[in-house]
Amino acid sequence: MRPQFILYSGMLFFFSAVYWLGQLPLDLLFYTIELTAFLFFLYLLAQFYRYAKRYEGLHNIQKDNIDLENHLPKNMDPADELYQEKILSLVAQLRETEQRFSEKNSEQLEYFTLWLHQIKTPIAAISLLMQSQPKQPLTKQVKQELLRLEDYTHMALNYLKIEESGTDLDFIEIDLDDIIKKTIKKYSIIFIYNHISLEYEDTRASVLTDGKWLQILLEQILSNSLKYTTGGTIKIYLDPEKPETLVIEDNGMGIRAEDLPRIFEKGYSGLNGRLHEKSTGLGLFLSQKIVQRLGHQLTIESVMGEGTKVFINLARKELELFD
């Protein structure tokens, strides 16, 4: 509005100069000023009304799922019409790109899910063959690798499930020892084959949580401990100072101090994973996702060359919702 005020001020100066040079009555000058001021005020009201309508239209455009073509300002000058045409063209390209991306992502997800279910068939077949011939050479080694293969398959399936915003959770009071014993039994062959001792006593604790996802969490943590512990000891116990915190401790190779801040990042495997080629970088990422969904807390302390402690605070807290 600044140019209009400058123009109006210039007009008043021009009229005043004309009346002064023509030696016309001052009453006529005041009347002219009042009339032009009134007309200028009407002009400002009209401009403000147009501005308010245009602002409202642009504000509505920001809303989701809006028909952009019907909410752009109408009766604009040719330059604004060119801008509108360009905007509509870019929006059309964006929608087309989003549609292609959505279709591609859906196809990849369907294929990945199908592949995961298909690979479970040969895993089950191998398991049955081994059960029918338990005394064949290398049976223990094959069982160990088969267990790892199952772990990676389940990790991928669980990753897909936990990423779904509508994943159902069933919170009930569960016996913590039942979950721990199921997890230990699953990995018993690795304990035996790698000569790893276990120190565990019943916790006699009950927890309000989802039993299925808590077991998946414990499997991820225990699997990590077994990967990097050979001929050592793994301890499972409740923290004496914090009875609601479960501790899984090993005396394996440990984690470097510089890797600790990033261990929960997706795809980050750290030095241990790169040296031994045993890490996908998804295990701890998935574990952190699970504890956040369950409302628990997960922290890790480790010293390189001495071992690692994983603390799972099973106390309930407000749930976090995911996109």
Short mmCIF file of N, CA, C and O in Angstrom, two decimals, residues 12 15-16 18-20 22-36:
data_model
loop_
_atom_site.label_atom_id
_atom_site.label_comp_id
_atom_site.label_asym_id
_atom_site.label_seq_id
_atom_site.Cartn_x
_atom_site.Cartn_y
_atom_site.Cartn_z
N LEU A 12 -2.20 15.42 -3.35
CA LEU A 12 -2.54 16.52 -2.43
C LEU A 12 -1.58 17.69 -2.60
O LEU A 12 -1.98 18.87 -2.59
N PHE A 15 -2.55 19.44 -5.91
CA PHE A 15 -3.76 20.26 -5.76
C PHE A 15 -3.48 21.51 -4.95
O PHE A 15 -3.95 22.61 -5.26
N SER A 16 -2.71 21.35 -3.87
CA SER A 16 -2.39 22.51 -3.03
C SER A 16 -1.60 23.54 -3.82
O SER A 16 -1.84 24.77 -3.70
N VAL A 18 -1.68 23.98 -7.08
CA VAL A 18 -2.57 24.60 -8.07
C VAL A 18 -3.44 25.66 -7.39
O VAL A 18 -3.61 26.79 -7.90
N TYR A 19 -4.02 25.33 -6.23
CA TYR A 19 -4.87 26.31 -5.54
C TYR A 19 -4.05 27.52 -5.06
O TYR A 19 -4.52 28.66 -5.10
N TRP A 20 -2.84 27.27 -4.64
CA TRP A 20 -2.02 28.39 -4.15
C TRP A 20 -1.60 29.30 -5.28
O TRP A 20 -1.67 30.52 -5.20
N GLY A 22 -3.09 29.57 -8.18
CA GLY A 22 -4.29 30.20 -8.76
C GLY A 22 -5.01 31.11 -7.79
O GLY A 22 -6.05 31.71 -8.14
N GLN A 23 -4.49 31.16 -6.56
CA GLN A 23 -5.08 32.01 -5.52
C GLN A 23 -6.59 31.73 -5.37
O GLN A 23 -7.41 32.62 -5.28
N LEU A 24 -6.91 30.41 -5.37
CA LEU A 24 -8.29 29.99 -5.20
C LEU A 24 -8.63 29.95 -3.71
O LEU A 24 -7.75 29.87 -2.85
N PRO A 25 -9.93 29.98 -3.37
CA PRO A 25 -10.34 29.99 -1.95
C PRO A 25 -9.86 28.72 -1.23
O PRO A 25 -9.90 27.61 -1.78
N LEU A 26 -9.44 28.93 0.02
CA LEU A 26 -8.95 27.79 0.81
C LEU A 26 -10.08 26.81 1.13
O LEU A 26 -9.84 25.61 1.28
N ASP A 27 -11.33 27.32 1.25
CA ASP A 27 -12.46 26.43 1.53
C ASP A 27 -12.60 25.38 0.43
O ASP A 27 -12.90 24.20 0.70
N LEU A 28 -12.38 25.84 -0.82
CA LEU A 28 -12.47 24.90 -1.93
C LEU A 28 -11.36 23.86 -1.85
O LEU A 28 -11.56 22.67 -2.17
N LEU A 29 -10.16 24.27 -1.41
CA LEU A 29 -9.04 23.33 -1.25
C LEU A 29 -9.37 22.30 -0.17
O LEU A 29 -9.15 21.09 -0.36
N PHE A 30 -9.91 22.76 0.96
CA PHE A 30 -10.26 21.82 2.04
C PHE A 30 -11.35 20.85 1.59
O PHE A 30 -11.32 19.66 1.93
N TYR A 31 -12.31 21.35 0.82
CA TYR A 31 -13.37 20.48 0.30
C TYR A 31 -12.77 19.41 -0.62
O TYR A 31 -13.16 18.23 -0.57
N THR A 32 -11.83 19.84 -1.47
CA THR A 32 -11.19 18.90 -2.39
C THR A 32 -10.42 17.83 -1.62
O THR A 32 -10.46 16.64 -1.94
N ILE A 33 -9.71 18.27 -0.56
CA ILE A 33 -8.94 17.32 0.25
C ILE A 33 -9.88 16.32 0.93
O ILE A 33 -9.62 15.11 0.96
N GLU A 34 -11.00 16.81 1.48
CA GLU A 34 -11.95 15.92 2.15
C GLU A 34 -12.56 14.92 1.17
O GLU A 34 -12.70 13.72 1.49
N LEU A 35 -12.90 15.38 -0.02
CA LEU A 35 -13.51 14.50 -1.02
C LEU A 35 -12.53 13.42 -1.47
O LEU A 35 -12.87 12.24 -1.53
N THR A 36 -11.31 13.85 -1.77
CA THR A 36 -10.31 12.86 -2.22
C THR A 36 -9.95 11.89 -1.10
O THR A 36 -9.68 10.71 -1.34
#
